[in-house]
Short mmCIF file of C-alpha atoms in Angstrom, two decimals:
data_model
loop_
_atom_site.label_atom_id
_atom_site.label_comp_id
_atom_site.label_asym_id
_atom_site.label_seq_id
_atom_site.Cartn_x
_atom_site.Cartn_y
_atom_site.Cartn_z
CA MET A 1431 -31.44 124.55 118.32
CA ASP A 1432 -32.07 125.33 121.84
CA LEU A 1433 -33.42 128.68 121.18
CA PHE A 1434 -35.86 127.60 118.62
CA THR A 1435 -37.17 124.96 120.51
CA ASP A 1436 -37.83 127.76 123.27
CA ILE A 1437 -39.71 129.81 121.05
CA TYR A 1438 -42.00 127.02 120.20
CA ASN A 1439 -42.58 125.57 123.51
CA LYS A 1440 -43.26 129.31 124.58
CA VAL A 1441 -45.85 129.84 121.85
CA MET A 1442 -47.32 126.46 122.20
CA GLY A 1443 -47.56 127.01 125.87
CA PHE A 1444 -49.71 130.20 125.41
CA PHE A 1445 -52.52 128.47 123.65
CA ARG A 1446 -52.35 125.32 125.70
CA ARG A 1447 -52.61 127.04 129.24
CA THR A 1448 -56.01 127.90 129.49
CA ASP A 1449 -57.97 125.08 130.79
CA ALA A 1450 -57.35 124.60 134.46
CA GLU A 1451 -55.97 121.31 134.65
CA GLU A 1452 -53.83 120.00 137.21
CA THR A 1453 -50.23 121.30 136.01
CA ALA A 1454 -47.55 118.43 136.19
CA LYS A 1455 -45.48 120.42 138.94
CA ASP A 1456 -48.63 120.10 140.87
CA ALA A 1457 -49.04 116.50 139.97
CA ALA A 1458 -45.48 116.19 141.36
CA CYS A 1459 -45.71 118.45 144.50
CA ASN A 1460 -49.21 116.35 145.53
CA ARG A 1461 -47.84 113.08 144.79
CA LEU A 1462 -44.52 113.30 146.70
CA ARG A 1463 -45.77 115.15 149.49
CA VAL A 1464 -48.26 111.51 149.89
CA VAL A 1465 -45.62 109.40 149.43
CA LEU A 1466 -43.18 111.16 151.86
CA MET A 1467 -45.93 111.14 154.35
CA GLN A 1468 -45.76 107.24 154.02
CA ASP A 1469 -42.29 107.01 153.50
CA ARG A 1470 -41.62 109.20 157.04
CA THR A 1471 -44.52 107.43 158.87
CA ASN A 1472 -43.79 103.79 157.78
CA LEU A 1473 -47.35 103.42 157.82
CA ASN A 1474 -47.97 101.43 154.49
CA PRO A 1475 -50.98 100.94 152.41
CA GLN A 1476 -52.14 98.02 154.40
CA LEU A 1477 -51.66 99.83 157.91
CA LEU A 1478 -53.41 102.50 156.51
CA GLU A 1479 -56.45 100.54 155.49
CA LYS A 1480 -56.47 99.29 158.72
CA MET A 1481 -56.13 102.44 160.31
CA ARG A 1482 -59.48 103.36 158.24
CA LYS A 1483 -61.26 100.55 158.91
CA GLU A 1484 -60.88 101.04 162.66
CA LEU A 1485 -61.59 104.47 162.50
CA ILE A 1486 -64.90 103.92 160.97
CA GLU A 1487 -66.03 101.55 163.16
CA LEU A 1488 -65.07 103.66 165.96
CA LEU A 1489 -66.81 106.73 164.53
CA SER A 1490 -69.98 105.08 163.52
CA LYS A 1491 -70.72 104.56 167.12
CA TYR A 1492 -71.56 108.52 167.28
CA VAL A 1493 -72.44 109.59 163.61
CA GLU A 1494 -74.02 107.93 160.46
CA MET A 1495 -71.43 108.63 157.79
CA ASP A 1496 -70.55 107.83 154.19
CA LYS A 1497 -68.16 105.24 154.77
CA GLU A 1498 -67.06 105.02 151.32
CA ALA A 1499 -66.26 108.35 151.01
CA LEU A 1500 -64.26 108.67 154.09
CA GLU A 1501 -60.87 110.09 153.57
CA LEU A 1502 -57.76 109.57 155.44
CA ASN A 1503 -54.55 111.86 154.24
CA PHE A 1504 -51.42 113.46 155.82
CA GLU A 1505 -50.72 116.69 155.33
CA GLN A 1506 -47.68 118.98 155.94
CA GLU A 1507 -48.35 121.97 158.08
CA GLY A 1508 -45.02 123.83 158.31
CA GLU A 1509 -43.09 121.98 160.57
CA GLN A 1510 -45.58 119.42 161.85
CA MET A 1511 -47.51 116.58 160.06
CA ALA A 1512 -51.17 116.45 160.39
CA LEU A 1513 -53.40 113.37 159.60
CA MET A 1514 -56.63 115.00 158.13
CA LEU A 1515 -59.57 112.87 158.21
CA SER A 1516 -62.61 114.07 156.16
CA ILE A 1517 -65.95 112.26 156.72
CA PRO A 1518 -69.25 113.06 155.00
CA VAL A 1519 -71.74 112.81 157.61
CA LEU A 1520 -75.10 111.60 156.75
CA ARG A 1521 -77.08 111.99 159.81
CA ALA A 1522 -76.15 112.77 163.26
CA LYS A 1523 -77.21 110.05 165.69
CA PRO A 1524 -80.03 110.73 167.90
CA GLU A 1525 -78.39 110.91 171.45
CA GLU A 1526 -80.22 108.13 172.90
CA GLU A 1527 -79.02 105.60 170.33
CA ILE A 1528 -75.56 106.67 170.81
CA GLU A 1529 -75.90 105.86 174.14
CA LYS A 1530 -77.40 102.64 173.58
CA ALA A 1531 -74.90 101.42 171.39
CA LEU A 1532 -72.19 102.39 174.23
CA GLU A 1533 -74.04 100.45 176.85
CA GLU A 1534 -74.04 97.33 174.68
CA GLU A 1535 -70.77 97.45 173.88
CA GLU A 1536 -69.61 98.20 177.60
CA ALA A 1537 -71.72 95.16 178.70
CA LYS A 1538 -70.16 93.45 175.80
CA CYS A 1539 -66.63 94.05 177.13
CA GLU A 1540 -67.61 93.38 180.61
CA GLU A 1541 -68.82 90.19 179.55
CA GLU A 1542 -65.52 89.51 177.81
CA SER A 1543 -63.17 90.71 180.63
CA GLU A 1544 -65.29 88.53 183.08
CA GLU A 1545 -64.60 85.67 180.78
CA GLU A 1546 -61.11 86.80 180.53
CA SER A 1547 -60.92 84.78 176.93
CA SER A 1548 -60.02 87.70 174.88
CA GLU A 1549 -58.43 91.13 174.81
CA GLU A 1550 -60.76 94.49 174.76
CA GLU A 1551 -61.40 95.90 171.36
CA THR A 1552 -62.15 99.63 171.96
CA PRO A 1553 -59.24 100.74 174.40
CA GLU A 1554 -56.68 99.62 171.91
CA THR A 1555 -58.37 101.55 169.05
CA ASP A 1556 -58.38 104.85 171.31
CA GLU A 1557 -54.65 103.87 172.04
CA GLU A 1558 -53.81 104.12 168.44
CA LEU A 1559 -55.58 107.08 167.98
CA GLY A 1560 -53.47 108.86 170.80
CA ASP A 1561 -50.52 107.69 169.36
CA GLU A 1562 -50.99 109.92 166.28
CA GLU A 1563 -49.18 113.00 166.09
CA ASN A 1564 -52.26 114.84 165.11
CA ILE A 1565 -55.92 114.51 164.51
CA GLN A 1566 -58.10 116.87 163.13
CA GLU A 1567 -61.43 115.73 162.48
CA ASP A 1568 -63.30 117.97 159.52
CA ALA A 1569 -66.42 116.84 160.00
CA SER A 1570 -68.32 117.31 163.10
CA GLU A 1571 -72.01 118.04 162.51
CA GLU A 1572 -73.54 117.94 159.00
CA GLU A 1573 -72.21 116.64 155.72
CA VAL A 1574 -68.43 118.14 155.05
CA GLU A 1575 -67.41 118.15 151.27
CA SER A 1576 -63.91 116.56 151.33
CA GLU A 1577 -61.54 119.45 150.65
CA GLU A 1578 -58.65 119.06 148.29
CA VAL A 1579 -55.28 117.73 149.41
CA MET B 198 -5.83 124.07 161.09
CA THR B 199 -8.46 122.28 161.56
CA GLY B 200 -10.59 121.34 158.48
CA ARG B 201 -14.49 121.37 157.73
CA VAL B 202 -15.31 117.68 156.57
CA ILE B 203 -18.27 118.30 154.63
CA VAL B 204 -19.86 115.05 152.86
CA ILE B 205 -21.53 115.08 149.49
CA THR B 206 -24.32 113.15 149.12
CA SER B 207 -27.51 112.40 147.31
CA GLY B 208 -29.22 109.09 148.12
CA LYS B 209 -30.13 108.86 144.17
CA GLY B 210 -27.41 108.17 141.28
CA GLY B 211 -26.72 110.46 139.09
CA VAL B 212 -28.00 113.88 140.20
CA GLY B 213 -24.72 115.20 140.26
CA LYS B 214 -22.84 114.37 143.38
CA THR B 215 -19.69 113.93 141.81
CA THR B 216 -19.98 116.77 139.45
CA THR B 217 -20.69 119.11 142.52
CA ASN B 218 -17.82 117.74 144.40
CA ALA B 219 -15.52 118.48 141.73
CA ASN B 220 -16.68 121.77 141.18
CA ILE B 221 -16.97 122.97 144.55
CA GLY B 222 -13.74 121.56 145.54
CA THR B 223 -11.98 123.75 142.49
CA ALA B 224 -13.97 126.81 143.33
CA LEU B 225 -12.84 126.53 147.08
CA ALA B 226 -9.41 126.14 146.04
CA ARG B 227 -9.46 128.87 143.44
CA GLU B 228 -10.31 130.86 146.45
CA GLY B 229 -6.70 130.47 148.11
CA LYS B 230 -8.42 127.27 150.22
CA LYS B 231 -6.57 123.96 150.69
CA VAL B 232 -9.19 121.15 149.49
CA VAL B 233 -9.06 117.90 149.47
CA MET B 234 -11.54 115.50 147.84
CA ILE B 235 -12.04 111.71 149.08
CA ASP B 236 -13.52 109.39 146.50
CA THR B 237 -15.53 107.08 148.80
CA ASP B 238 -17.34 105.53 145.63
CA LEU B 239 -15.15 102.25 145.77
CA GLY B 240 -15.46 100.31 142.86
CA LEU B 241 -17.28 103.11 140.78
CA ARG B 242 -14.90 105.57 141.02
CA ASN B 243 -15.43 108.67 138.67
CA LEU B 244 -14.17 111.90 140.67
CA ASP B 245 -10.67 111.50 139.24
CA LEU B 246 -12.52 112.05 135.13
CA LEU B 247 -13.90 115.00 136.32
CA LEU B 248 -10.93 116.31 137.43
CA GLY B 249 -8.94 115.13 134.74
CA LEU B 250 -6.66 113.04 136.81
CA GLU B 251 -7.26 109.63 135.84
CA ASN B 252 -4.02 109.07 134.55
CA ARG B 253 -2.06 110.50 137.91
CA ILE B 254 -3.31 108.15 140.24
CA VAL B 255 -0.97 105.79 141.89
CA TYR B 256 -2.17 104.74 145.26
CA THR B 257 -5.88 104.80 146.26
CA ILE B 258 -7.63 105.00 149.65
CA VAL B 259 -7.69 101.13 150.07
CA ASP B 260 -3.80 101.44 149.60
CA VAL B 261 -3.74 103.84 152.39
CA VAL B 262 -5.86 101.76 154.40
CA GLU B 263 -4.09 98.43 153.92
CA LYS B 264 -0.70 100.39 154.63
CA ARG B 265 0.89 100.17 151.26
CA CYS B 266 1.47 103.49 151.10
CA LYS B 267 1.34 106.61 153.65
CA LEU B 268 -1.48 109.20 153.10
CA LYS B 269 0.41 111.92 152.06
CA GLN B 270 1.58 109.52 148.94
CA ALA B 271 -1.89 108.92 148.17
CA LEU B 272 -2.75 112.34 147.57
CA VAL B 273 -2.74 113.56 143.85
CA LYS B 274 -2.23 116.91 142.99
CA ASP B 275 -4.20 118.80 140.47
CA LYS B 276 -2.84 120.00 137.25
CA LYS B 277 -4.00 123.50 137.86
CA ASN B 278 -4.25 124.09 141.20
CA PRO B 279 -1.75 123.05 143.73
CA ASN B 280 -4.12 123.78 146.40
CA LEU B 281 -6.41 121.17 145.36
CA CYS B 282 -6.00 117.24 146.04
CA LEU B 283 -7.71 114.30 145.24
CA LEU B 284 -7.77 110.92 147.57
CA ALA B 285 -8.91 108.35 144.74
CA ALA B 286 -10.98 105.35 145.34
CA ALA B 287 -10.02 101.80 144.27
CA GLN B 288 -11.56 100.61 141.17
CA THR B 289 -10.89 96.85 141.88
CA ARG B 290 -12.20 96.84 145.24
CA ASP B 291 -15.87 97.07 147.15
CA LYS B 292 -17.12 99.22 149.60
CA SER B 293 -16.25 96.84 152.37
CA ALA B 294 -12.31 97.38 151.63
CA VAL B 295 -12.79 100.61 153.85
CA THR B 296 -14.51 100.97 157.20
CA GLU B 297 -16.34 103.58 158.79
CA GLU B 298 -13.36 103.81 161.63
CA GLN B 299 -10.93 104.09 158.74
CA LEU B 300 -12.54 106.52 157.07
CA LYS B 301 -13.07 108.43 159.91
CA GLU B 302 -9.03 108.30 161.12
CA ILE B 303 -8.19 109.53 157.51
CA CYS B 304 -10.63 112.45 157.55
CA GLU B 305 -9.01 113.54 160.94
CA GLU B 306 -5.67 113.37 159.67
CA LEU B 307 -6.70 115.32 156.76
CA GLN B 308 -8.37 117.69 158.97
CA LYS B 309 -4.52 119.25 160.26
CA ASP B 310 -3.36 120.07 156.72
CA PHE B 311 -6.39 120.87 154.92
CA ASP B 312 -9.14 123.60 155.18
CA PHE B 313 -11.70 121.31 153.34
CA ILE B 314 -12.37 117.64 153.18
CA LEU B 315 -14.89 117.27 150.75
CA VAL B 316 -16.10 113.43 150.86
CA ASP B 317 -17.72 111.90 147.71
CA CYS B 318 -20.36 109.68 148.76
CA PRO B 319 -21.58 106.50 146.81
CA ALA B 320 -25.45 106.38 145.68
CA GLY B 321 -27.41 104.25 148.23
CA ILE B 322 -28.09 104.09 151.75
CA GLU B 323 -26.07 101.36 152.36
CA GLN B 324 -22.41 100.36 154.09
CA GLY B 325 -21.03 102.75 151.49
CA PHE B 326 -23.04 105.71 152.66
CA GLN B 327 -22.28 104.63 156.37
CA ASN B 328 -18.90 105.16 155.65
CA ALA B 329 -18.44 108.38 153.38
CA VAL B 330 -20.66 109.80 156.27
CA ALA B 331 -18.49 108.76 159.23
CA GLY B 332 -15.65 111.17 159.52
CA ALA B 333 -18.01 114.15 158.47
CA SER B 334 -19.47 117.41 160.28
CA GLU B 335 -21.33 119.05 157.61
CA ALA B 336 -23.43 117.49 154.67
CA ILE B 337 -24.76 118.89 151.69
CA VAL B 338 -27.80 116.90 150.03
CA VAL B 339 -27.50 117.14 146.37
CA THR B 340 -30.94 116.62 144.34
CA THR B 341 -32.81 117.59 141.31
CA PRO B 342 -36.43 118.83 141.14
CA GLU B 343 -37.39 115.41 140.09
CA MET B 344 -39.76 113.21 141.86
CA SER B 345 -37.53 110.36 142.59
CA ALA B 346 -34.67 112.52 143.27
CA VAL B 347 -36.75 114.67 146.05
CA ARG B 348 -37.91 111.51 147.45
CA ASP B 349 -34.64 110.07 148.01
CA ALA B 350 -33.01 113.19 149.50
CA ASP B 351 -35.80 112.66 151.89
CA ARG B 352 -34.36 109.77 153.05
CA ILE B 353 -31.03 110.91 153.46
CA ILE B 354 -32.24 113.52 155.33
CA GLY B 355 -33.92 111.46 158.01
CA LEU B 356 -30.63 109.59 157.82
CA LEU B 357 -28.41 112.64 158.52
CA GLU B 358 -30.72 113.81 161.17
CA ALA B 359 -30.26 110.63 163.18
CA LYS B 360 -26.37 111.00 162.88
CA GLU B 361 -25.29 112.73 165.97
CA GLU B 362 -21.98 113.71 164.26
CA ILE B 363 -23.52 115.68 161.44
CA LYS B 364 -24.00 119.17 162.44
CA SER B 365 -25.90 120.60 159.85
CA TYR B 366 -27.15 119.99 156.48
CA ARG B 367 -28.00 122.02 153.26
CA LEU B 368 -29.78 121.18 150.17
CA LEU B 369 -27.85 121.91 146.59
CA ILE B 370 -30.83 121.51 143.76
CA ASN B 371 -29.04 120.62 140.69
CA ARG B 372 -30.31 120.60 137.11
CA VAL B 373 -33.01 123.40 137.40
CA ARG B 374 -34.51 124.12 134.37
CA PRO B 375 -36.06 127.65 134.26
CA ASN B 376 -38.34 127.24 131.27
CA LEU B 377 -39.84 124.07 132.81
CA ILE B 378 -40.61 125.60 135.84
CA LYS B 379 -42.15 128.88 134.55
CA SER B 380 -44.63 126.68 132.42
CA ASN B 381 -45.44 124.72 135.56
CA ASP B 382 -44.15 121.41 134.05
CA MET B 383 -41.19 121.03 136.90
CA MET B 384 -41.36 121.66 140.53
CA SER B 385 -39.68 124.72 141.50
CA VAL B 386 -36.67 125.39 143.82
CA GLU B 387 -39.34 126.62 146.44
CA ASP B 388 -41.28 123.45 145.82
CA VAL B 389 -38.36 121.16 146.64
CA VAL B 390 -37.14 123.41 149.72
CA GLU B 391 -40.88 123.50 151.09
CA ILE B 392 -41.49 119.76 150.61
CA LEU B 393 -38.01 118.70 152.29
CA SER B 394 -38.04 121.71 154.86
CA ALA B 395 -34.47 122.14 154.36
CA LYS B 396 -32.06 124.91 154.12
CA LEU B 397 -30.63 126.22 150.98
CA ILE B 398 -27.18 126.46 149.77
CA GLY B 399 -27.44 126.32 146.14
CA ILE B 400 -29.29 126.11 142.99
CA ILE B 401 -27.47 124.85 139.87
CA PRO B 402 -29.31 125.24 136.22
CA GLU B 403 -29.02 122.48 133.81
CA ASP B 404 -25.99 123.23 131.50
CA THR B 405 -25.05 121.24 128.50
CA GLY B 406 -21.78 122.60 129.25
CA ILE B 407 -21.42 120.24 131.75
CA ILE B 408 -21.22 117.59 129.48
CA THR B 409 -18.37 118.84 127.79
CA SER B 410 -16.47 119.70 130.74
CA THR B 411 -16.84 116.22 131.87
CA ASN B 412 -15.55 115.20 128.63
CA LYS B 413 -12.51 117.50 128.94
CA GLY B 414 -11.76 116.36 132.65
CA GLU B 415 -12.16 120.50 133.48
CA PRO B 416 -14.48 121.49 136.09
CA ILE B 417 -17.17 123.99 134.83
CA VAL B 418 -15.81 126.36 137.53
CA ASN B 419 -12.93 127.04 135.43
CA ASP B 420 -15.08 128.35 132.44
CA GLU B 421 -16.19 132.03 133.23
CA LYS B 422 -18.88 132.13 131.01
CA SER B 423 -20.81 129.01 132.23
CA LEU B 424 -23.82 130.12 134.08
CA ALA B 425 -23.26 126.61 135.99
CA GLY B 426 -19.92 127.65 136.71
CA ARG B 427 -21.08 130.72 138.25
CA ALA B 428 -23.70 129.08 140.48
CA TYR B 429 -21.08 126.58 142.07
CA LYS B 430 -18.81 129.52 142.85
CA ASN B 431 -21.20 130.94 144.64
CA VAL B 432 -22.14 127.76 146.68
CA ALA B 433 -18.40 127.94 147.46
CA GLN B 434 -18.67 131.60 148.60
CA ARG B 435 -21.76 130.24 150.86
CA ILE B 436 -19.74 127.29 152.41
CA MET B 437 -16.97 129.97 153.30
CA GLY B 438 -19.68 131.86 155.26
CA ASN B 439 -20.22 134.58 152.84
CA GLU B 440 -23.66 135.56 151.73
CA VAL B 441 -24.23 135.55 147.99
CA PRO B 442 -27.55 136.34 146.20
CA TYR B 443 -28.87 133.69 144.06
CA LEU B 444 -28.75 133.95 140.37
CA ASP B 445 -31.68 134.71 138.47
CA LEU B 446 -32.07 131.99 136.77
CA GLU B 447 -35.29 132.61 134.65
CA ALA B 448 -33.78 136.00 133.11
CA GLU B 449 -30.23 134.27 132.93
CA THR B 450 -31.69 131.55 130.60
CA SER B 451 -35.22 133.17 129.03
CA VAL B 452 -35.37 133.40 125.52
CA VAL B 453 -34.18 137.25 124.99
CA ALA B 454 -30.97 136.19 126.76
CA LYS B 455 -30.71 133.66 124.55
CA PHE B 456 -31.35 135.11 121.46
CA LYS B 457 -28.97 138.07 122.95
CA LYS B 458 -26.18 135.53 123.05
CA PHE B 459 -27.19 133.48 119.56
CA LEU B 460 -26.79 137.63 118.12
CA ALA B 461 -23.66 138.17 120.10
CA GLY B 462 -22.29 134.83 118.62
CA LEU B 463 -23.20 136.23 115.14
CA VAL B 464 -21.54 139.58 115.42
CA GLY B 465 -18.02 138.42 117.09
CA LYS B 466 -17.44 136.38 120.42
CA GLU B 467 -14.64 138.63 121.72
CA LYS B 468 -16.53 141.65 121.87
CA VAL B 469 -19.45 139.98 124.12
CA GLY B 470 -17.12 138.31 126.42
CA GLY B 471 -16.82 140.72 128.79
CA LYS B 472 -20.59 141.40 128.93
CA GLU B 473 -21.70 137.68 129.31
CA LYS B 474 -19.58 137.62 132.65
CA GLN B 475 -21.55 140.15 134.47
#
């Protein structure tokens, strides 16, 4: 009987729904959002991982961060899709250190271009970033907790 | 007369494309519109069964394409409603038997004589889908509040958006279960609409009556008491451009409503028949 299973579920539901667990509905919505973003962008997990690594490489020049905790996610914001990047920053690097690292890199690039042996690494990464629809970096200064997606 | 060609598609199988087709078609015909349904699911035809017309099919769409008969000869008239016709799929051929171009021609020809041409699309995104969509300018994307169906609907929407001929598409959410939505066990209609960011045309509740109606070969819109039937009739109204409010499914399927129905069943069926309609 439909009716009695309904009543049973109602009564049981009343006792069950006390904890703040993720509901089946929320799980479905969240999983779908992630999977649809991947479907829509044609970015498979391997490519996403590559993007993650390249971002870490790029950003480590400027800040010291918890590389393991870096989160990269797509989010839907109305009509637009956003790439959300959440990085727990351990320590802001001192200016001199950043500049030194950049100079070193430049020198390395020049050497490489003089030799004309291989392609430059950094501009390529930059370009790839520019291609993404929207990049929002959650973390700018001190530690930022990765927000729930 | 230039009829509107509407393709009914979903990506995923089993979400109720054919049921939707049969019911919207029947509902439109009941409103006095001339309707023809084309089953393009070659090799896996089913629309004839849902309409109870399986024994009346002489010629199929493949016979038309291969010029064994005229288009008009292949149209099977509905048992009850003379406004309603079916162009059946061939059961013994595969999807390659009809091309996009040929389907387009058939649709163009039918547009002269009918108000609505409803194209029943096969599941999947391969050639069968491409064929079905070829002649259409509008689409109804059928989905259910389940992850896999929503994901496939998203794919279909992407493909429809890439088609220039498709001027508009709207979402029909089928097999909605208000009880599960209320208990947060199932995605709600709002969730699905938001995730797909598509316009809605209908919300159809899960209804066991669909099974019996399929078994009898009688679309559920002919059953005045059925909630799903009423929801499908509303969809037909919206297709015709009339604004109809969505049914309050939660209230209609609540325990109280069911209990009332249950009691009514004990008291006597005739008495409540009229009440239930409202």
